[in-house]
Amino acid sequence: MVLPTTADQRLLASRGPTDWVHADPWRVLRIQAEFVEGFGTLAELGPAVSVFGSARTDPDHPMYAAAEAIGRRLAEARFAVVTGGGPGIMEAANKGACEAGGVSVGLGIELPFETGINDYVTLGINFRYFFARKTMFLKYSQGFIVLPGGFGTFDELFEALTLVQTRKVVDFPVVLFGSDYWCGLRDWIVDRALAEGYISADDVDRLVVTDDVDEAVRIMIESNTPKDPDPEDVAEAVDGQ
């Protein structure tokens, strides 16, 4: 049964019967349960990369094939692949990871127009609340690869960039896959937001645009490979002791 409203809508509704005074405190327990389930399910996930993109991408679209290749290559590099668990780009990335024998994670969300988690998810959770779901993406991912998508994809992308910029999370790579789609956005960010002083050059540098599956995966691998300390840094640290 598909309800006419979602849990988020019911939570945020400010009008209606006054029984919300009594219902909202109980909703807190439901929200708490979503965090507990997410943390418990994903606690031993290991290195993971989130792949974002449109649920509306058809299986015969070139981006579907690209997402499938990305999922497969990430699994081969021993990353778990995390998506929103839906159709389109999400399904493709999960399919690539699943068929490569990797861990294929789907973090689903209750929506009136989606039918549930796709068949290629090997570890899935369904959420009622977007904010609980987004916490799982950010907590358990070591990087993001973002394919073309709409408002949901933009939301996930800019949430990640905001948390990195404000140092709420450890810095991690963000790759925008599909130059024809993303270059216009990146150019606008440079020409307007950067030029007018609303962001810094470091913020722009975090946005890597590519059409190369191997490059996207290589960036994830290199970002998660421990680096040998610089000898000069070691010497300075010793001198300072």
mmCIF file of C-alpha atoms in Angstrom:
data_model
loop_
_atom_site.group_PDB
_atom_site.id
_atom_site.type_symbol
_atom_site.label_atom_id
_atom_site.label_comp_id
_atom_site.label_asym_id
_atom_site.label_seq_id
_atom_site.Cartn_x
_atom_site.Cartn_y
_atom_site.Cartn_z
ATOM 1 C CA MET A 1 0.000 0.000 0.000
ATOM 2 C CA VAL A 2 1.344 3.442 -0.955
ATOM 3 C CA LEU A 3 0.302 6.156 1.473
ATOM 4 C CA PRO A 4 -0.814 9.510 -0.025
ATOM 5 C CA THR A 5 1.732 11.357 2.136
ATOM 6 C CA THR A 6 5.229 10.558 3.325
ATOM 7 C CA ALA A 7 6.606 10.523 6.869
ATOM 8 C CA ASP A 8 8.559 13.720 6.122
ATOM 9 C CA GLN A 9 5.371 15.471 5.001
ATOM 10 C CA ARG A 10 3.515 14.393 8.113
ATOM 11 C CA LEU A 11 6.404 15.435 10.342
ATOM 12 C CA LEU A 12 6.775 18.894 8.786
ATOM 13 C CA ALA A 13 3.062 19.683 8.434
ATOM 14 C CA SER A 14 2.204 22.744 10.581
ATOM 15 C CA ARG A 15 -1.555 22.737 9.987
ATOM 16 C CA GLY A 16 -4.245 20.277 10.911
ATOM 17 C CA PRO A 17 -5.599 18.670 14.075
ATOM 18 C CA THR A 18 -3.898 19.455 17.364
ATOM 19 C CA ASP A 19 -3.077 15.799 17.979
ATOM 20 C CA TRP A 20 0.381 16.612 16.556
ATOM 21 C CA VAL A 21 1.179 17.884 20.063
ATOM 22 C CA HIS A 22 0.987 14.305 21.261
ATOM 23 C CA ALA A 23 2.183 12.545 18.113
ATOM 24 C CA ASP A 24 5.469 14.384 17.473
ATOM 25 C CA PRO A 25 7.258 13.224 20.657
ATOM 26 C CA TRP A 26 6.562 9.641 19.596
ATOM 27 C CA ARG A 27 7.930 10.383 16.138
ATOM 28 C CA VAL A 28 11.247 11.155 17.819
ATOM 29 C CA LEU A 29 11.472 7.480 18.787
ATOM 30 C CA ARG A 30 10.834 6.454 15.177
ATOM 31 C CA ILE A 31 13.559 8.845 14.010
ATOM 32 C CA GLN A 32 15.886 7.439 16.652
ATOM 33 C CA ALA A 33 15.107 3.933 15.449
ATOM 34 C CA GLU A 34 16.118 4.862 11.891
ATOM 35 C CA PHE A 35 19.501 6.082 13.087
ATOM 36 C CA VAL A 36 20.004 2.992 15.245
ATOM 37 C CA GLU A 37 19.099 0.674 12.348
ATOM 38 C CA GLY A 38 21.367 2.550 9.935
ATOM 39 C CA PHE A 39 24.345 2.656 12.275
ATOM 40 C CA GLY A 40 23.918 -0.986 13.220
ATOM 41 C CA THR A 41 23.550 -2.209 9.646
ATOM 42 C CA LEU A 42 26.464 -0.233 8.205
ATOM 43 C CA ALA A 43 28.907 -0.276 11.134
ATOM 44 C CA GLU A 44 31.152 -2.929 9.547
ATOM 45 C CA LEU A 45 30.707 -1.818 5.941
ATOM 46 C CA GLY A 46 34.350 -0.944 5.286
ATOM 47 C CA PRO A 47 35.575 1.486 2.602
ATOM 48 C CA ALA A 48 32.645 2.717 0.509
ATOM 49 C CA VAL A 49 31.860 5.180 -2.255
ATOM 50 C CA SER A 50 28.430 6.696 -2.846
ATOM 51 C CA VAL A 51 27.167 6.970 -6.421
ATOM 52 C CA PHE A 52 24.409 9.530 -7.023
ATOM 53 C CA GLY A 53 22.313 10.184 -10.113
ATOM 54 C CA SER A 54 18.842 10.282 -11.563
ATOM 55 C CA ALA A 55 16.209 7.621 -10.956
ATOM 56 C CA ARG A 56 14.785 8.536 -14.382
ATOM 57 C CA THR A 57 17.746 7.296 -16.440
ATOM 58 C CA ASP A 58 16.655 4.511 -18.810
ATOM 59 C CA PRO A 59 18.686 1.278 -19.075
ATOM 60 C CA ASP A 60 19.527 2.070 -22.715
ATOM 61 C CA HIS A 61 20.999 5.495 -21.827
ATOM 62 C CA PRO A 62 24.808 5.878 -22.039
ATOM 63 C CA MET A 63 24.896 7.127 -18.451
ATOM 64 C CA TYR A 64 23.270 3.909 -17.255
ATOM 65 C CA ALA A 65 26.122 1.959 -18.855
ATOM 66 C CA ALA A 66 28.664 4.362 -17.319
ATOM 67 C CA ALA A 67 27.151 3.979 -13.850
ATOM 68 C CA GLU A 68 27.196 0.202 -14.217
ATOM 69 C CA ALA A 69 30.884 0.332 -15.182
ATOM 70 C CA ILE A 70 31.635 2.629 -12.239
ATOM 71 C CA GLY A 71 29.908 0.255 -9.835
ATOM 72 C CA ARG A 72 31.827 -2.707 -11.225
ATOM 73 C CA ARG A 73 35.208 -0.948 -11.086
ATOM 74 C CA LEU A 74 34.601 0.272 -7.535
ATOM 75 C CA ALA A 75 33.728 -3.263 -6.433
ATOM 76 C CA GLU A 76 36.875 -4.583 -8.115
ATOM 77 C CA ALA A 77 38.820 -1.968 -6.126
ATOM 78 C CA ARG A 78 37.203 -3.391 -2.949
ATOM 79 C CA PHE A 79 34.884 -0.471 -2.288
ATOM 80 C CA ALA A 80 31.312 -1.042 -1.229
ATOM 81 C CA VAL A 81 29.004 0.842 -3.602
ATOM 82 C CA VAL A 82 26.305 2.905 -1.892
ATOM 83 C CA THR A 83 23.296 4.341 -3.733
ATOM 84 C CA GLY A 84 19.788 5.470 -2.953
ATOM 85 C CA GLY A 85 18.624 2.005 -3.902
ATOM 86 C CA GLY A 86 16.182 3.148 -6.566
ATOM 87 C CA PRO A 87 16.005 2.739 -10.359
ATOM 88 C CA GLY A 88 18.036 4.508 -13.051
ATOM 89 C CA ILE A 89 21.611 5.465 -12.185
ATOM 90 C CA MET A 90 21.246 3.935 -8.742
ATOM 91 C CA GLU A 91 20.179 0.578 -10.145
ATOM 92 C CA ALA A 92 23.017 0.636 -12.666
ATOM 93 C CA ALA A 93 25.707 1.256 -10.049
ATOM 94 C CA ASN A 94 24.243 -1.437 -7.790
ATOM 95 C CA LYS A 95 24.099 -3.822 -10.740
ATOM 96 C CA GLY A 96 27.757 -3.292 -11.591
ATOM 97 C CA ALA A 97 28.823 -3.850 -7.986
ATOM 98 C CA CYS A 98 26.565 -6.865 -7.467
ATOM 99 C CA GLU A 99 27.618 -8.662 -10.649
ATOM 100 C CA ALA A 100 31.281 -8.048 -9.776
ATOM 101 C CA GLY A 101 30.753 -9.804 -6.447
ATOM 102 C CA GLY A 102 31.027 -6.638 -4.372
ATOM 103 C CA VAL A 103 28.935 -5.156 -1.585
ATOM 104 C CA SER A 104 25.991 -3.331 -3.149
ATOM 105 C CA VAL A 105 24.214 -1.044 -0.681
ATOM 106 C CA GLY A 106 20.844 0.628 -1.191
ATOM 107 C CA LEU A 107 19.595 3.320 1.174
ATOM 108 C CA GLY A 108 15.975 3.596 0.102
ATOM 109 C CA ILE A 109 13.532 6.371 0.943
ATOM 110 C CA GLU A 110 9.756 6.346 1.332
ATOM 111 C CA LEU A 111 8.346 8.227 -1.675
ATOM 112 C CA PRO A 112 4.857 8.127 -3.215
ATOM 113 C CA PHE A 113 6.216 7.528 -6.745
ATOM 114 C CA GLU A 114 8.989 4.953 -6.203
ATOM 115 C CA THR A 115 8.473 1.219 -5.921
ATOM 116 C CA GLY A 116 11.218 0.209 -3.500
ATOM 117 C CA ILE A 117 14.807 -0.994 -3.548
ATOM 118 C CA ASN A 118 16.166 -2.365 -6.833
ATOM 119 C CA ASP A 119 16.996 -6.043 -7.354
ATOM 120 C CA TYR A 120 20.784 -5.552 -7.337
ATOM 121 C CA VAL A 121 21.060 -4.385 -3.726
ATOM 122 C CA THR A 122 22.704 -6.926 -1.426
ATOM 123 C CA LEU A 123 22.463 -4.777 1.714
ATOM 124 C CA GLY A 124 19.445 -2.514 1.945
ATOM 125 C CA ILE A 125 17.714 -0.194 4.392
ATOM 126 C CA ASN A 126 14.484 1.749 3.890
ATOM 127 C CA PHE A 127 14.222 5.179 5.489
ATOM 128 C CA ARG A 128 11.239 7.396 6.178
ATOM 129 C CA TYR A 129 13.236 10.576 6.722
ATOM 130 C CA PHE A 130 15.666 12.169 4.304
ATOM 131 C CA PHE A 131 17.900 13.588 7.018
ATOM 132 C CA ALA A 132 18.505 10.174 8.599
ATOM 133 C CA ARG A 133 19.273 8.681 5.194
ATOM 134 C CA LYS A 134 21.676 11.485 4.234
ATOM 135 C CA THR A 135 23.570 10.994 7.483
ATOM 136 C CA MET A 136 24.298 7.398 6.438
ATOM 137 C CA PHE A 137 25.632 8.497 3.044
ATOM 138 C CA LEU A 138 27.984 10.971 4.678
ATOM 139 C CA LYS A 139 29.064 8.849 7.627
ATOM 140 C CA TYR A 140 29.954 5.699 5.718
ATOM 141 C CA SER A 141 31.286 7.001 2.388
ATOM 142 C CA GLN A 142 34.892 7.879 1.595
ATOM 143 C CA GLY A 143 33.974 9.688 -1.608
ATOM 144 C CA PHE A 144 31.152 10.612 -3.985
ATOM 145 C CA ILE A 145 30.751 10.064 -7.714
ATOM 146 C CA VAL A 146 27.844 12.124 -9.010
ATOM 147 C CA LEU A 147 26.239 11.385 -12.374
ATOM 148 C CA PRO A 148 23.580 13.537 -14.069
ATOM 149 C CA GLY A 149 20.433 13.963 -12.033
ATOM 150 C CA GLY A 150 17.809 16.377 -10.790
ATOM 151 C CA PHE A 151 16.960 18.109 -7.522
ATOM 152 C CA GLY A 152 17.622 15.036 -5.385
ATOM 153 C CA THR A 153 21.079 14.651 -6.896
ATOM 154 C CA PHE A 154 21.782 18.381 -6.463
ATOM 155 C CA ASP A 155 20.691 18.160 -2.835
ATOM 156 C CA GLU A 156 23.061 15.273 -2.119
ATOM 157 C CA LEU A 157 25.924 16.966 -3.983
ATOM 158 C CA PHE A 158 25.649 20.344 -2.259
ATOM 159 C CA GLU A 159 25.019 18.787 1.148
ATOM 160 C CA ALA A 160 28.352 16.985 0.815
ATOM 161 C CA LEU A 161 30.170 20.101 -0.428
ATOM 162 C CA THR A 162 28.727 22.218 2.388
ATOM 163 C CA LEU A 163 29.818 19.791 5.088
ATOM 164 C CA VAL A 164 33.324 19.575 3.618
ATOM 165 C CA GLN A 165 33.591 23.360 3.281
ATOM 166 C CA THR A 166 32.462 23.916 6.877
ATOM 167 C CA ARG A 167 34.717 21.082 8.103
ATOM 168 C CA LYS A 168 31.850 19.161 9.606
ATOM 169 C CA VAL A 169 33.259 16.081 7.885
ATOM 170 C CA VAL A 170 36.727 14.966 6.868
ATOM 171 C CA ASP A 171 37.609 16.076 3.348
ATOM 172 C CA PHE A 172 36.741 13.519 0.682
ATOM 173 C CA PRO A 173 36.748 13.540 -3.132
ATOM 174 C CA VAL A 174 33.722 14.605 -5.164
ATOM 175 C CA VAL A 175 33.720 13.616 -8.834
ATOM 176 C CA LEU A 176 31.132 14.956 -11.276
ATOM 177 C CA PHE A 177 30.804 12.391 -14.049
ATOM 178 C CA GLY A 178 29.562 13.690 -17.413
ATOM 179 C CA SER A 179 31.209 16.888 -18.610
ATOM 180 C CA ASP A 180 28.392 17.869 -21.002
ATOM 181 C CA TYR A 181 26.006 17.909 -18.061
ATOM 182 C CA TRP A 182 28.163 19.328 -15.271
ATOM 183 C CA CYS A 183 30.529 21.817 -16.922
ATOM 184 C CA GLY A 184 27.853 24.491 -17.162
ATOM 185 C CA LEU A 185 27.239 24.261 -13.420
ATOM 186 C CA ARG A 186 30.946 24.349 -12.631
ATOM 187 C CA ASP A 187 31.456 27.349 -14.949
ATOM 188 C CA TRP A 188 28.606 29.204 -13.211
ATOM 189 C CA ILE A 189 30.117 28.448 -9.812
ATOM 190 C CA VAL A 190 33.461 29.869 -10.999
ATOM 191 C CA ASP A 191 32.051 32.852 -12.901
ATOM 192 C CA ARG A 192 29.547 33.937 -10.273
ATOM 193 C CA ALA A 193 29.977 32.384 -6.810
ATOM 194 C CA LEU A 194 33.794 32.420 -6.855
ATOM 195 C CA ALA A 195 34.162 35.669 -8.777
ATOM 196 C CA GLU A 196 31.823 37.473 -6.384
ATOM 197 C CA GLY A 197 33.590 36.140 -3.317
ATOM 198 C CA TYR A 198 30.938 33.789 -1.975
ATOM 199 C CA ILE A 199 33.231 30.759 -2.038
ATOM 200 C CA SER A 200 36.995 30.203 -2.210
ATOM 201 C CA ALA A 201 39.171 28.647 -4.883
ATOM 202 C CA ASP A 202 39.597 25.566 -2.677
ATOM 203 C CA ASP A 203 35.858 24.950 -2.887
ATOM 204 C CA VAL A 204 36.020 24.858 -6.678
ATOM 205 C CA ASP A 205 39.063 22.593 -6.658
ATOM 206 C CA ARG A 206 37.007 19.929 -4.889
ATOM 207 C CA LEU A 207 34.815 19.564 -7.983
ATOM 208 C CA VAL A 208 36.529 17.256 -10.466
ATOM 209 C CA VAL A 209 34.662 16.829 -13.764
ATOM 210 C CA THR A 210 35.416 13.800 -15.937
ATOM 211 C CA ASP A 211 34.035 11.440 -18.577
ATOM 212 C CA ASP A 212 36.537 8.701 -17.763
ATOM 213 C CA VAL A 213 35.363 5.810 -15.564
ATOM 214 C CA ASP A 214 38.940 4.822 -14.770
ATOM 215 C CA GLU A 215 39.827 8.349 -13.690
ATOM 216 C CA ALA A 216 36.780 8.613 -11.427
ATOM 217 C CA VAL A 217 37.658 5.344 -9.694
ATOM 218 C CA ARG A 218 41.373 6.189 -9.546
ATOM 219 C CA ILE A 219 40.567 9.398 -7.661
ATOM 220 C CA MET A 220 38.653 7.372 -5.085
ATOM 221 C CA ILE A 221 41.490 4.873 -4.733
ATOM 222 C CA GLU A 222 44.213 7.523 -4.419
ATOM 223 C CA SER A 223 42.214 9.515 -1.900
ATOM 224 C CA ASN A 224 41.874 6.438 0.296
ATOM 225 C CA THR A 225 45.458 5.191 -0.009
ATOM 226 C CA PRO A 226 47.607 6.061 3.041
ATOM 227 C CA LYS A 227 50.417 8.381 2.035
ATOM 228 C CA ASP A 228 53.975 8.138 3.344
ATOM 229 C CA PRO A 229 54.796 11.132 5.550
ATOM 230 C CA ASP A 230 56.945 13.864 4.071
ATOM 231 C CA PRO A 231 60.521 13.514 5.494
ATOM 232 C CA GLU A 232 60.645 17.262 6.159
ATOM 233 C CA ASP A 233 57.405 17.075 8.161
ATOM 234 C CA VAL A 234 58.799 14.172 10.177
ATOM 235 C CA ALA A 235 62.017 16.096 10.862
ATOM 236 C CA GLU A 236 60.065 19.155 12.015
ATOM 237 C CA ALA A 237 57.927 17.029 14.298
ATOM 238 C CA VAL A 238 61.001 15.434 15.867
ATOM 239 C CA ASP A 239 62.707 18.803 16.344
ATOM 240 C CA GLY A 240 59.622 20.147 18.034
ATOM 241 C CA GLN A 241 59.505 17.402 20.660
#
